[in-house]
XYZ file of C-alpha atoms in Angstrom:
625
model
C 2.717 -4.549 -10.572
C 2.871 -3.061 -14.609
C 6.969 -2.354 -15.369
C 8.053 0.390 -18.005
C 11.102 1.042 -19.328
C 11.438 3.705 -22.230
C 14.682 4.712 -24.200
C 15.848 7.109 -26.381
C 19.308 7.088 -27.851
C 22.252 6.543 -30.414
C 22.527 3.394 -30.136
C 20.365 0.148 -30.478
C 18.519 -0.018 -26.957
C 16.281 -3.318 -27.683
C 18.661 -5.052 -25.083
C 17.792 -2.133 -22.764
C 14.485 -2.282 -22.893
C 14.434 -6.163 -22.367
C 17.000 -6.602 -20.026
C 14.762 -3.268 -18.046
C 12.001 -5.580 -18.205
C 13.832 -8.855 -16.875
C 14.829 -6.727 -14.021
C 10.833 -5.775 -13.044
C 10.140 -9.561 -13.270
C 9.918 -9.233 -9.252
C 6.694 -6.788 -9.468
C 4.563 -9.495 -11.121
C 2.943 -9.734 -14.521
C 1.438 -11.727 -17.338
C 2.313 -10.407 -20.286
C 5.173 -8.096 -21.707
C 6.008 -6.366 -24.943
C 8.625 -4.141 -26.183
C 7.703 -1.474 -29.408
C 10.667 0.364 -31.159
C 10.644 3.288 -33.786
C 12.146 1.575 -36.241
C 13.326 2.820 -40.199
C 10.196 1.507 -41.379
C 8.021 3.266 -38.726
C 6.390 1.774 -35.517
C 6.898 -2.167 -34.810
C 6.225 -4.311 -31.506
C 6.571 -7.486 -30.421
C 4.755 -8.626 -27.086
C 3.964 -12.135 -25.565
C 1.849 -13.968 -23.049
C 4.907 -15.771 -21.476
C 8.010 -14.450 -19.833
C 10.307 -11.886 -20.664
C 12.986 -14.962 -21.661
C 10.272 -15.953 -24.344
C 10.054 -12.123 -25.363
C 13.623 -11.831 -25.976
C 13.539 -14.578 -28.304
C 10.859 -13.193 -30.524
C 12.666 -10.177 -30.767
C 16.304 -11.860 -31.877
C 13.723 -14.253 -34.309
C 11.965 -10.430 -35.843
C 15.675 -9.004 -35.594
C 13.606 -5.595 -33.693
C 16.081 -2.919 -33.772
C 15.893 0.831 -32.534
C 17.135 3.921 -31.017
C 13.645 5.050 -29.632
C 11.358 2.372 -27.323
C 9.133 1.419 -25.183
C 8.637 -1.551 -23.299
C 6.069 -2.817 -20.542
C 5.137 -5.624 -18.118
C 1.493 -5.968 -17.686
C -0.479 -7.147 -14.877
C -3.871 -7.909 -16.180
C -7.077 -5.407 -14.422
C -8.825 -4.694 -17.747
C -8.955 -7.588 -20.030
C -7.349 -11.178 -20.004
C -4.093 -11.896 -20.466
C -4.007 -12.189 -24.075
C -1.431 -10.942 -26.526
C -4.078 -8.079 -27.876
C -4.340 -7.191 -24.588
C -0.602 -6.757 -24.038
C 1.403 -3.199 -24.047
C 2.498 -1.356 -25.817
C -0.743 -0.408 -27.393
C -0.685 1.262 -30.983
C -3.192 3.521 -32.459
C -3.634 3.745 -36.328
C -5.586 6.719 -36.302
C -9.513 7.236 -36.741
C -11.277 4.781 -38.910
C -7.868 2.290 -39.184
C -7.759 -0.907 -39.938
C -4.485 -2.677 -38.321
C -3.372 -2.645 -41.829
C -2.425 0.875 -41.918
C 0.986 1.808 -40.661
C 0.734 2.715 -36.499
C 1.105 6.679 -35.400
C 1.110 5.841 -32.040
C 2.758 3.262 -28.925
C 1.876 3.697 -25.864
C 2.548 1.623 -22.339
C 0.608 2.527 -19.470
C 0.692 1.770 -15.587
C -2.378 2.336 -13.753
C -6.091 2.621 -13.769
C -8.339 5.142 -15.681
C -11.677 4.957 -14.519
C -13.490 6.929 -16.781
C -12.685 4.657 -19.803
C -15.832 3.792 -20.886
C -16.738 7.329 -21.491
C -13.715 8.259 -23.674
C -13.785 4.622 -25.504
C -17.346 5.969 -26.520
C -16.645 9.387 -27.612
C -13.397 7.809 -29.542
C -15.946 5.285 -31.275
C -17.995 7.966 -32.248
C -14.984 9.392 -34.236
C -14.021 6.805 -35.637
C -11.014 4.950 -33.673
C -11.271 1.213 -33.849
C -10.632 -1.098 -30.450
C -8.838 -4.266 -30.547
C -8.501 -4.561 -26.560
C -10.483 -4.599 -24.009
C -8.153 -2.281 -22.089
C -8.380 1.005 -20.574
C -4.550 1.833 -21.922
C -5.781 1.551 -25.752
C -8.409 4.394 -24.702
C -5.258 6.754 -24.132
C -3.387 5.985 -27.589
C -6.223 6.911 -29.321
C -6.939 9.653 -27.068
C -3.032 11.353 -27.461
C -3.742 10.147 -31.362
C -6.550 12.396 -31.895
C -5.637 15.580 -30.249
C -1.725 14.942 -32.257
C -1.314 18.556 -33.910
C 2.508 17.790 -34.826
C 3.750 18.066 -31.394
C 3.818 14.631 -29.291
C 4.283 16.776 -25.637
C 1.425 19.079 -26.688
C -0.981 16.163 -27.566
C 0.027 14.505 -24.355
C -0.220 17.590 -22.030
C -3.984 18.087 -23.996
C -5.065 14.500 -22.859
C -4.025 14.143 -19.226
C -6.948 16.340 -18.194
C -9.678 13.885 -19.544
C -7.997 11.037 -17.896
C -9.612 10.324 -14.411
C -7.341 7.690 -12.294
C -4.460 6.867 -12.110
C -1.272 6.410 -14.409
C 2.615 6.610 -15.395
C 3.061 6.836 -19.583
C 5.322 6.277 -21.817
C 4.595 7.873 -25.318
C 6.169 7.626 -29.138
C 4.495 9.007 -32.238
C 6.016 7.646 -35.735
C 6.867 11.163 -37.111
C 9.267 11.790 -34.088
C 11.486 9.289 -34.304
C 14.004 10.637 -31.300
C 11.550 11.741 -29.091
C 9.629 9.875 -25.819
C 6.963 11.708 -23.568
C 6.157 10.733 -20.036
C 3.605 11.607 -17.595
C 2.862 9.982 -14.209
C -0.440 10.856 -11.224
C -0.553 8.628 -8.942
C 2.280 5.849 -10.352
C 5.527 6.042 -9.741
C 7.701 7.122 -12.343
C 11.543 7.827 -13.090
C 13.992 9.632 -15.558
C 17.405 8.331 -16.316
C 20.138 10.760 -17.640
C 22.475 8.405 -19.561
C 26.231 8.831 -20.192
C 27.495 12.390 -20.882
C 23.732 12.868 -21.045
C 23.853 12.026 -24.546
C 20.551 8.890 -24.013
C 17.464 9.104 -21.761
C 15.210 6.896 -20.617
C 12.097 5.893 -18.332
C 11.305 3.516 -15.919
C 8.575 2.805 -13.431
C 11.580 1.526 -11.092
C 15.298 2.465 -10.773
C 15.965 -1.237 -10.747
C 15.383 -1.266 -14.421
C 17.793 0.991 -14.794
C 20.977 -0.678 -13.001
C 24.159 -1.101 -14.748
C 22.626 1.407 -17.286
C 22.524 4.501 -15.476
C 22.516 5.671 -11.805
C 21.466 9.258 -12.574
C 17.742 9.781 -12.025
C 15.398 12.557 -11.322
C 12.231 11.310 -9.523
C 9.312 12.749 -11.172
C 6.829 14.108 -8.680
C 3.143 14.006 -8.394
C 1.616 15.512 -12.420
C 4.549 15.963 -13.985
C 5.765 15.557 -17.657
C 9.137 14.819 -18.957
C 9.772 15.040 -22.841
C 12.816 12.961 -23.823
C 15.214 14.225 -26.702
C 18.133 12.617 -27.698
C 20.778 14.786 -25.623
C 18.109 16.848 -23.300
C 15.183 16.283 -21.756
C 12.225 18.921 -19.929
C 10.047 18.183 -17.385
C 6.976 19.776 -16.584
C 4.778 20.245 -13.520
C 0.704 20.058 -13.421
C 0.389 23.502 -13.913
C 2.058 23.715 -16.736
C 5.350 25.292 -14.987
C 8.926 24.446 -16.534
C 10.880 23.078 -13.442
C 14.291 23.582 -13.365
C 17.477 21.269 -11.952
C 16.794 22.505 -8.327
C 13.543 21.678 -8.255
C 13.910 18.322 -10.185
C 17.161 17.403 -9.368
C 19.012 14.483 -10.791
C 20.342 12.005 -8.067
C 22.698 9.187 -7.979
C 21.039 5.854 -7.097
C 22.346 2.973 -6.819
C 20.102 -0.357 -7.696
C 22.326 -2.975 -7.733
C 21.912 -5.701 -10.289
C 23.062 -8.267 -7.999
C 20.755 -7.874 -5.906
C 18.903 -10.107 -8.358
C 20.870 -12.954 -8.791
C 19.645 -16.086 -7.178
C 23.334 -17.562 -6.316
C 22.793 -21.180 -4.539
C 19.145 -20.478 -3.856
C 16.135 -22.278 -5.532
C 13.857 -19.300 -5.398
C 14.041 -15.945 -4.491
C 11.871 -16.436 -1.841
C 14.185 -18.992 -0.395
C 17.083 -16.531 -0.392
C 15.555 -13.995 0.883
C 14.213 -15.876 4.465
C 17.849 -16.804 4.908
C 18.705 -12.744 3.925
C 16.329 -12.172 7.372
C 19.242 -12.078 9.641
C 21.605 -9.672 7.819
C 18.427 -7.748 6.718
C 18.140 -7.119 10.717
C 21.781 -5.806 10.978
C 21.481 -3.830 8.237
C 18.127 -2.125 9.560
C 19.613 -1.538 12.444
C 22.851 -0.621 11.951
C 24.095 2.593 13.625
C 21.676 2.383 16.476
C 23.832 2.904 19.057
C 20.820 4.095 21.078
C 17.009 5.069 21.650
C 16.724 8.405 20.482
C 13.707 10.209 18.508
C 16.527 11.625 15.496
C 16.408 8.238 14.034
C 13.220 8.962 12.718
C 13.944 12.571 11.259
C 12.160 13.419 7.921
C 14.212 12.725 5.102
C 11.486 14.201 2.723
C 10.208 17.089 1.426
C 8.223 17.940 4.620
C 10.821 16.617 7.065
C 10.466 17.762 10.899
C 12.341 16.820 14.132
C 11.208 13.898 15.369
C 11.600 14.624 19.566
C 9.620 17.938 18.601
C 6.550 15.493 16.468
C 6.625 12.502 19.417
C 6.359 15.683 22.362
C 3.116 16.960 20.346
C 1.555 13.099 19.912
C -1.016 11.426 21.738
C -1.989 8.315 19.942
C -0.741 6.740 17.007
C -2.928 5.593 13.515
C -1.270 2.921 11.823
C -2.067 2.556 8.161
C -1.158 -0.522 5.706
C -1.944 -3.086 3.299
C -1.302 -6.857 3.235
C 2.105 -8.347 5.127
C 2.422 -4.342 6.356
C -1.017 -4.467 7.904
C 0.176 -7.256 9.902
C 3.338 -5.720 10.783
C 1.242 -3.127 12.326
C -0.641 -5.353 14.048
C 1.976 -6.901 16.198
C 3.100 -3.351 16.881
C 0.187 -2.253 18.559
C 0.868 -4.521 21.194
C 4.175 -2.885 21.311
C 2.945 0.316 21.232
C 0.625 -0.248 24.212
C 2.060 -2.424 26.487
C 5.499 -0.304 26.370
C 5.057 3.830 25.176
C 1.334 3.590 26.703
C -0.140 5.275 23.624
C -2.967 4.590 21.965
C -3.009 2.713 18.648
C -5.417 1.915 15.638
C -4.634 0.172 13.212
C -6.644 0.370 10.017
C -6.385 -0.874 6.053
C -5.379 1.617 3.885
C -7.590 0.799 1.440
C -10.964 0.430 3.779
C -9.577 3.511 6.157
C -10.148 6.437 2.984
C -13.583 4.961 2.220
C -15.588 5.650 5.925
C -16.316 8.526 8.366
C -13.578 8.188 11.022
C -13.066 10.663 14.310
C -9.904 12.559 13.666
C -7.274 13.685 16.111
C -4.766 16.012 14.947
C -2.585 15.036 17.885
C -2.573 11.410 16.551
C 0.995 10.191 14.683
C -0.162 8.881 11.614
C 2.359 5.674 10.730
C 2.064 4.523 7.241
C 4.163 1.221 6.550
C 4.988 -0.425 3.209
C 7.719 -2.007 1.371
C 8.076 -0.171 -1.539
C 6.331 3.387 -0.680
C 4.446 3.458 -3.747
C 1.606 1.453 -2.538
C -1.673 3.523 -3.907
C -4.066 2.487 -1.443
C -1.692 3.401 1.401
C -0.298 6.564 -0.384
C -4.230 7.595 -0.851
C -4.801 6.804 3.008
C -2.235 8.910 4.019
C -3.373 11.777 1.705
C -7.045 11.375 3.674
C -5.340 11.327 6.755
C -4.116 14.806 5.971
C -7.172 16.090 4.682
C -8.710 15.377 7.479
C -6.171 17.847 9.335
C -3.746 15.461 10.925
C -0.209 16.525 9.631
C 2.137 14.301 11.683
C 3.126 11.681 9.626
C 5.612 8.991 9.766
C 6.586 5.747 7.210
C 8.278 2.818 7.783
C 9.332 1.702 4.663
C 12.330 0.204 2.127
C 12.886 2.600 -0.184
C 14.194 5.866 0.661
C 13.335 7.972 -2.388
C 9.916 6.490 -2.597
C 6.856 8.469 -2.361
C 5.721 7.566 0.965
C 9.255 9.128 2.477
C 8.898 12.253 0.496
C 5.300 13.126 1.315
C 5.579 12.305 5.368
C 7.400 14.808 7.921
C 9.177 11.600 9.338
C 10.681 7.992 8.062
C 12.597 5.171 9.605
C 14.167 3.377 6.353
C 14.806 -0.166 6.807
C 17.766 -1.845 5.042
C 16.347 -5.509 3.945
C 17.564 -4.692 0.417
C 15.363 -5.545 -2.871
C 12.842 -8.174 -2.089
C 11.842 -10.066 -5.317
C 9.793 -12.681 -4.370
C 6.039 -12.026 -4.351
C 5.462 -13.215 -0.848
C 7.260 -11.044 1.217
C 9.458 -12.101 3.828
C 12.406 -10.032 5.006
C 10.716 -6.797 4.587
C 8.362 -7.863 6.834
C 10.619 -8.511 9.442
C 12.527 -5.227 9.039
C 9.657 -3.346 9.428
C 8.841 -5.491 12.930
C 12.413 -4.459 13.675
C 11.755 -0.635 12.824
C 8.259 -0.393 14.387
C 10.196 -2.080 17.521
C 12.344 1.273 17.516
C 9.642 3.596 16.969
C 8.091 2.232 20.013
C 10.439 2.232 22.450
C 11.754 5.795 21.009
C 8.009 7.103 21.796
C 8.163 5.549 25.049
C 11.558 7.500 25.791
C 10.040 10.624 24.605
C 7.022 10.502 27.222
C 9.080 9.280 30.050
C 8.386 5.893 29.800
C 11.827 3.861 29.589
C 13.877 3.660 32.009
C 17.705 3.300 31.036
C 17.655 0.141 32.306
C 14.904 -1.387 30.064
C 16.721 0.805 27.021
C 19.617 -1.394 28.149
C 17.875 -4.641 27.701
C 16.144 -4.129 24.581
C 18.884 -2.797 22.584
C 20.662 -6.080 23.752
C 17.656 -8.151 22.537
C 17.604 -6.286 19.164
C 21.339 -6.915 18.954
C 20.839 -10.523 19.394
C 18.369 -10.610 16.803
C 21.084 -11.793 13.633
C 22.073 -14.524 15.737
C 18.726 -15.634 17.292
C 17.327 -15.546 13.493
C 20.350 -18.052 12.147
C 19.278 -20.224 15.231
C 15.362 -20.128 14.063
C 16.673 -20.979 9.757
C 18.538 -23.949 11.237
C 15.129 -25.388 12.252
C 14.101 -25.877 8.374
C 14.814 -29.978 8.089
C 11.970 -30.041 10.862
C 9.753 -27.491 9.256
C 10.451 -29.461 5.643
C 8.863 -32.599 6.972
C 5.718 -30.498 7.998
C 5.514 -29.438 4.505
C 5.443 -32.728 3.281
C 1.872 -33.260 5.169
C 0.714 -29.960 4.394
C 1.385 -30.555 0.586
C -1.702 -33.061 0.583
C -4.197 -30.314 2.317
C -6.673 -28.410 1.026
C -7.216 -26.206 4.296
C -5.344 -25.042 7.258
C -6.090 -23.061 10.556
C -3.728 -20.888 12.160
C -3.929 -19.607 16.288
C -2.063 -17.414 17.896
C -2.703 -15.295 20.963
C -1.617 -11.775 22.022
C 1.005 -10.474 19.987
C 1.003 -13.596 17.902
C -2.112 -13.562 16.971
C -0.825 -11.409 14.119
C 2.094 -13.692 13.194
C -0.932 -16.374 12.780
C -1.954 -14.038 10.304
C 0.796 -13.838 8.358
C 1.299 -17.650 8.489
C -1.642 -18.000 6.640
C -1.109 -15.067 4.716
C 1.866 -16.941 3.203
C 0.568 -20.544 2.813
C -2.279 -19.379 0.746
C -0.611 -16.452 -1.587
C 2.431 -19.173 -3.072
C 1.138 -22.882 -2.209
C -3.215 -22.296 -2.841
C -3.972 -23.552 0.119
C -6.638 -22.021 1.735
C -5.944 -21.061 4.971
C -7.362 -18.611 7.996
C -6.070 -17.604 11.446
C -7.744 -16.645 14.650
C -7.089 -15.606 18.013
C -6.720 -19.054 20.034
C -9.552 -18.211 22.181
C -11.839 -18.000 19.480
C -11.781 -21.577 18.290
C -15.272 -21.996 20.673
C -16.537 -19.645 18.517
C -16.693 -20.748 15.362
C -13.753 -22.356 13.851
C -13.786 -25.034 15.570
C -16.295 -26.373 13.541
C -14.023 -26.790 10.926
C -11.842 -28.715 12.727
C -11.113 -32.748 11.525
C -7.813 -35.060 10.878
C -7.923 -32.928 7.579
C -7.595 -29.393 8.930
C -3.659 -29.097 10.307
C -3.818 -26.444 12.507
C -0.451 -24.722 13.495
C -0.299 -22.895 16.828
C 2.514 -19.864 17.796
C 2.986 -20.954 21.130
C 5.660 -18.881 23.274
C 6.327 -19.347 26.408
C 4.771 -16.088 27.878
C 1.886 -14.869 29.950
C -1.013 -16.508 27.877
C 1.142 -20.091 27.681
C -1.808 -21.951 29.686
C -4.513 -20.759 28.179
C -3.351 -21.340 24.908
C -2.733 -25.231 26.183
C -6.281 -25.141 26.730
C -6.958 -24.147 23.475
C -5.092 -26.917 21.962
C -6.981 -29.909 24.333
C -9.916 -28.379 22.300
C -8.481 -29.448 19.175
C -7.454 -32.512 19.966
C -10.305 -33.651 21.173
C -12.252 -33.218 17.796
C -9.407 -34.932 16.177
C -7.610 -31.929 14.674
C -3.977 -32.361 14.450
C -1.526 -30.022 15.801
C 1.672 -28.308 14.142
C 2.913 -26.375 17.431
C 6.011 -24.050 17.221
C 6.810 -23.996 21.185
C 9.432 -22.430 23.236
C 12.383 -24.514 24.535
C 11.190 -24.352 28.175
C 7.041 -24.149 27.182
C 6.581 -28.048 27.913
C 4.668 -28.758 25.225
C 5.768 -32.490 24.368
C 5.491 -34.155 20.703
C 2.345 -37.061 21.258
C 0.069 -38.823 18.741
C -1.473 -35.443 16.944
C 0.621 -32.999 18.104
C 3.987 -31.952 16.293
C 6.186 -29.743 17.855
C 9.310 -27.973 16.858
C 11.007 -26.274 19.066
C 12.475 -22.771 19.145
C 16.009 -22.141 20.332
C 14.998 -20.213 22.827
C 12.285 -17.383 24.439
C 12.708 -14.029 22.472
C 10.093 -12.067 24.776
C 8.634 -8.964 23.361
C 10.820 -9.778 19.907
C 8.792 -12.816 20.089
C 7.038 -12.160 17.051
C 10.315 -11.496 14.706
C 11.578 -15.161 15.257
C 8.036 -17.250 15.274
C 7.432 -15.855 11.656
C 10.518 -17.183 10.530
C 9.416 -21.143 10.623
C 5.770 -20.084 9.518
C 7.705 -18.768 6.006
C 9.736 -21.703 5.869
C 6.489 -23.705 6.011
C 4.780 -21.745 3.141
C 7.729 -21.762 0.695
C 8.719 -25.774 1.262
C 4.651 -26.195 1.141
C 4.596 -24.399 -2.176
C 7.590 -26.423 -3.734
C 6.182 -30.033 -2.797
C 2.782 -28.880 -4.666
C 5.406 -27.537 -7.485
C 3.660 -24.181 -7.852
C 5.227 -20.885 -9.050
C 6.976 -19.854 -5.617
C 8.233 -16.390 -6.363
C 5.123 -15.203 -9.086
C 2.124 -16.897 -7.667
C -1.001 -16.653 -9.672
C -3.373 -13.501 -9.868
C -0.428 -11.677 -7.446
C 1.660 -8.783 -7.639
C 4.966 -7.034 -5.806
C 4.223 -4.232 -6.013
C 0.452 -2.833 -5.667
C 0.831 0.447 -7.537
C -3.386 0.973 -8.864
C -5.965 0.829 -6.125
């Protein structure tokens, strides 16, 4: 979601601040804006169009400065509209715009008790020119400013109710930035010889600038001098370098360069197979220490999966699907029970707690709020064995749970996600057969055989991205839909899911999936030469019924997009399309049948011409609830 980058230096960091920005592209926004403490006080430039078009304004207004702050906004409060756009100034009670700014502000998050404050700020005074709930803090921080920026900061975060990360200048401290973040992620970068510092709402911003950064923890402040910085906890404690310390992180660059790909969302389904290797690379085999904490609260795994009775899977989105399929998993091999419930729903209802339960919380970045805040519930609620599978090792989600699994797939740009998806399939395929070892469920000869399987995986995936010529002519019909049904049965019912998932997040298409014994139930009402209907057919246990299943579509006239396995003897016919998989994957089933389902999406999306890797309304990275 929102991006912020904040500087304060030497040396003129406008190209910081915009090339920070061009590297949070991936998260999502719709409008961006950079604000600098210039000689001549506070000046900003922001825009309604990409960070390319930003850049240019600021060569055309020649913006120069050793102090900034820059932001990409997704729009909750508002449009997106320029006077909407960060960073937000305030002039000071009873200002005009004409009267020279005191202070710039950029702000990720929600506050939910805006209306109050924009009341009681009215009443003094302040003038509005957004419908925002950022400009509510700027004049907030404005009117308690006493001479000291930290002080006037500190004195506002206790009226703000929600959620945020800030970034903070005032015109009469020209070397000086303040941050703050509850509930959004944010980081501090020491710069070279320590001489610069700067903030960022993702290392990534950072790359190729500095790789020294302190993680800023759950209330905390930082106030950014040039040559020092302090940080601050909730309670007002100083914290020192052990309990902050500064780490060396390494967000490559080039992780963000396209090289011969269209879209990022291309490169990054053809990334799948080395995004396997890498997620599983040292696995030499099944044993609970791959899962050892890595956080703050990090336990022994075999002692965690000894205590364990059941498992609670929690997620949003692509990771709620992930979850999904591993249920299935979970059951069919450890024999433990699993429930698998939306973050965002799960915080919000009366549920039965079991503090023998593993509570698994999966997500991409590990700074997903609504997953964050159902794992916080979860704990409340007296259930303290937690584990995350998720990409991003120094995330939030790793430090607060006792265990992780970190998958490898690398940064994953494109909106839609693809590889991460599949690494977490990969890593929740671990965790299960690693719980099944732990209760004396798997033998050494099934260890044997799926560790050969997973092995196989790289090379089974290159097999599946050969298939795209065939999945590109599929496109070409789908291009001229309006709707599309997805079936799948057993563990592929979720996999349906996702197919769908994907076709309607980058191409518009409106799509649904259900389990393929379902269709009698209601979809297949909606079934005509008009609805394509794709089926995840592998050659397993429920291959007849499932044939069944697809009689009943043809026989309303429904045509068929089937992605069968090489021995499932499903045969192309008038209405039916078939494409063939290289061959049966069994329980990794699910890994490989995605693969063609992402293809479709993506080639889908590019013969309707939409915007592939920032679809419309969407975000990367889901950081307010």
């Amino acid at each position: 979601m929102c991006g912020i980058v904040g500087a304060v230096s030497n040396r003129n960091i406008v190209p910081i601040l915009v090339q920070g920005l061009q590297r949070l592209e991936y998260r999502g926004y719709d409008s961006c804006g950079v604000a600098v403490h210039a000689s001549g006080g506070l000046t900003r430039a922001r825009s309604t169009a990409r960070v390319a078009e930003l850049q240019e304004q600021v060569t055309q207004d020649k913006l120069e400065g050793h102090t900034g702050i820059a932001h990409t906004r997704w729009a909750t409060h508002g449009a997106p509209a320029v006077h909407n756009a960060h960073p937000h100034f305030s002039h000071g009670a009873g200002a005009a715009d004409a009267r020279s700014p005191r202070v710039a502000l950029v702000h990720n998050g929600i506050i939910e008790n805006h209306d109050q404050l924009r009341a009681a700020l009215q009443a003094k005074g302040y003038v509005f020119s957004s419908q925002t709930d950022t400009e509510v803090i700027a004049h907030l921080v404005d009117s308690l400013y006493e001479g000291d920026l930290f002080e006037a900061v500190k004195a506002a975060l206790p009226q703000l109710h929600g959620a945020y990360a800030l970034a903070v200048m005032h015109k009469d401290e020209p070397q000086r930035v303040v941050g703050a973040r509850a509930g959004s992620p944010l980081i501090l970068g020491v710069g070279q010889d320590g001489a610069e510092h700067f903030l960022a709402s993702d290392a990534m911003a950072l790359a190729g600038v500095t790789d020294q950064i302190v993680y800023l923890e759950e209330g905390d402040m930082a106030d950014l001098q040039l040559g020092r910085y302090w940080l601050m906890d909730r309670a007002g404690r100083a914290l020192t370098a052990e309990q902050r310390p500064v780490k060396t992180v390494h967000a490559h660059s080039g992780a963000v360069e396209l090289g011969p790909y269209r879209h990022y969302m291309q490169k990054e389904i053809f990334e799948q197979p080395r995004a396997i290797a890498d997620t599983l690379e040292g696995v030499e085999g099944i044993v609970p220490e791959l899962f050892d904490g890595v956080g703050e609260s990090g336990a022994a795994a075999w002692r965690v999966f000894k205590e364990i009775d059941s498992v609670l899977i929690l997620a949003c989105g692509t990771s709620y699907y992930s979850g999904c399929t591993a249920k299935y998993w979970l059951e069919s091999i450890a024999k433990i029970p699993t429930q698998v419930e939306v973050a965002s729903e799960y915080r919000y209802r009366e549920s039965v707690p079991n503090p023998r339960t593993l509570v698994v919380t999966i997500t991409q970045s590990g700074e997903t709020a609504d997953t964050l805040a159902a794992l916080r519930h979860a704990q409340s609620l007296g259930m303290k064995h937690t584990l995350t599978i998720c990409n991003v090792a120094t995330s939030a989600m790793v430090r607060e749970c006792e265990l992780a699994y970190i998958t490898r797939a690398g940064i994953e740009i494109g909106v839609a996600s693809t590889k991460a998806f599949t690494a977490q399939l990969a890593g929740l395929f671990l965790l299960t057969l690693a719980l099944a070892q732990s209760k004396g469920r798997l033998s050494e000869g099934e260890e044997a055989a799926h560790l050969k399987a997973m092995r196989h995986l790289p090379a089974a995936l290159q097999a599946v991205l050969a298939l795209e010529p065939q999945v590109m002519a599929w496109a070409e019909d789908f291009a001229r839909k309006e709707n599309a049904l997805f079936l799948g049965r057993g563990m592929h019912y979720p996999i349906a899911l996702e197919g769908a998932l994907k076709l309607k997040e980058i191409s518009y298409i409106h799509a649904e999936a259900y389990p393929a014994g379902e269709l009698k139930h209601g979809p297949l009402a909606l079934v005509t030469s008009e609805m394509p209907v794709v089926t995840v057919a592998p050659n397993d246990a429920l291959l007849e019924k499932l044939k069944s299943n697809l009689q009943e579509v043809r026989a309303r006239g429904g045509v068929l997009y089937v992605l069968a396995d090489a021995d499932s003897h499903i045969e192309s016919a008038e209405g039916i399309h078939v494409i063939r998989m290289p061959e049966h994957y069994g329980a990794l089933s699910p890994l490989l049948h995605v693969v063609p389902l992402q293809l479709l999406a993506y080639h889908t999306a590019c013969a309707r011409g939409t915007d592939v890797d920032k679809p419309r309304n969407l975000a990367k990275s889901v950081t307010v609830e």
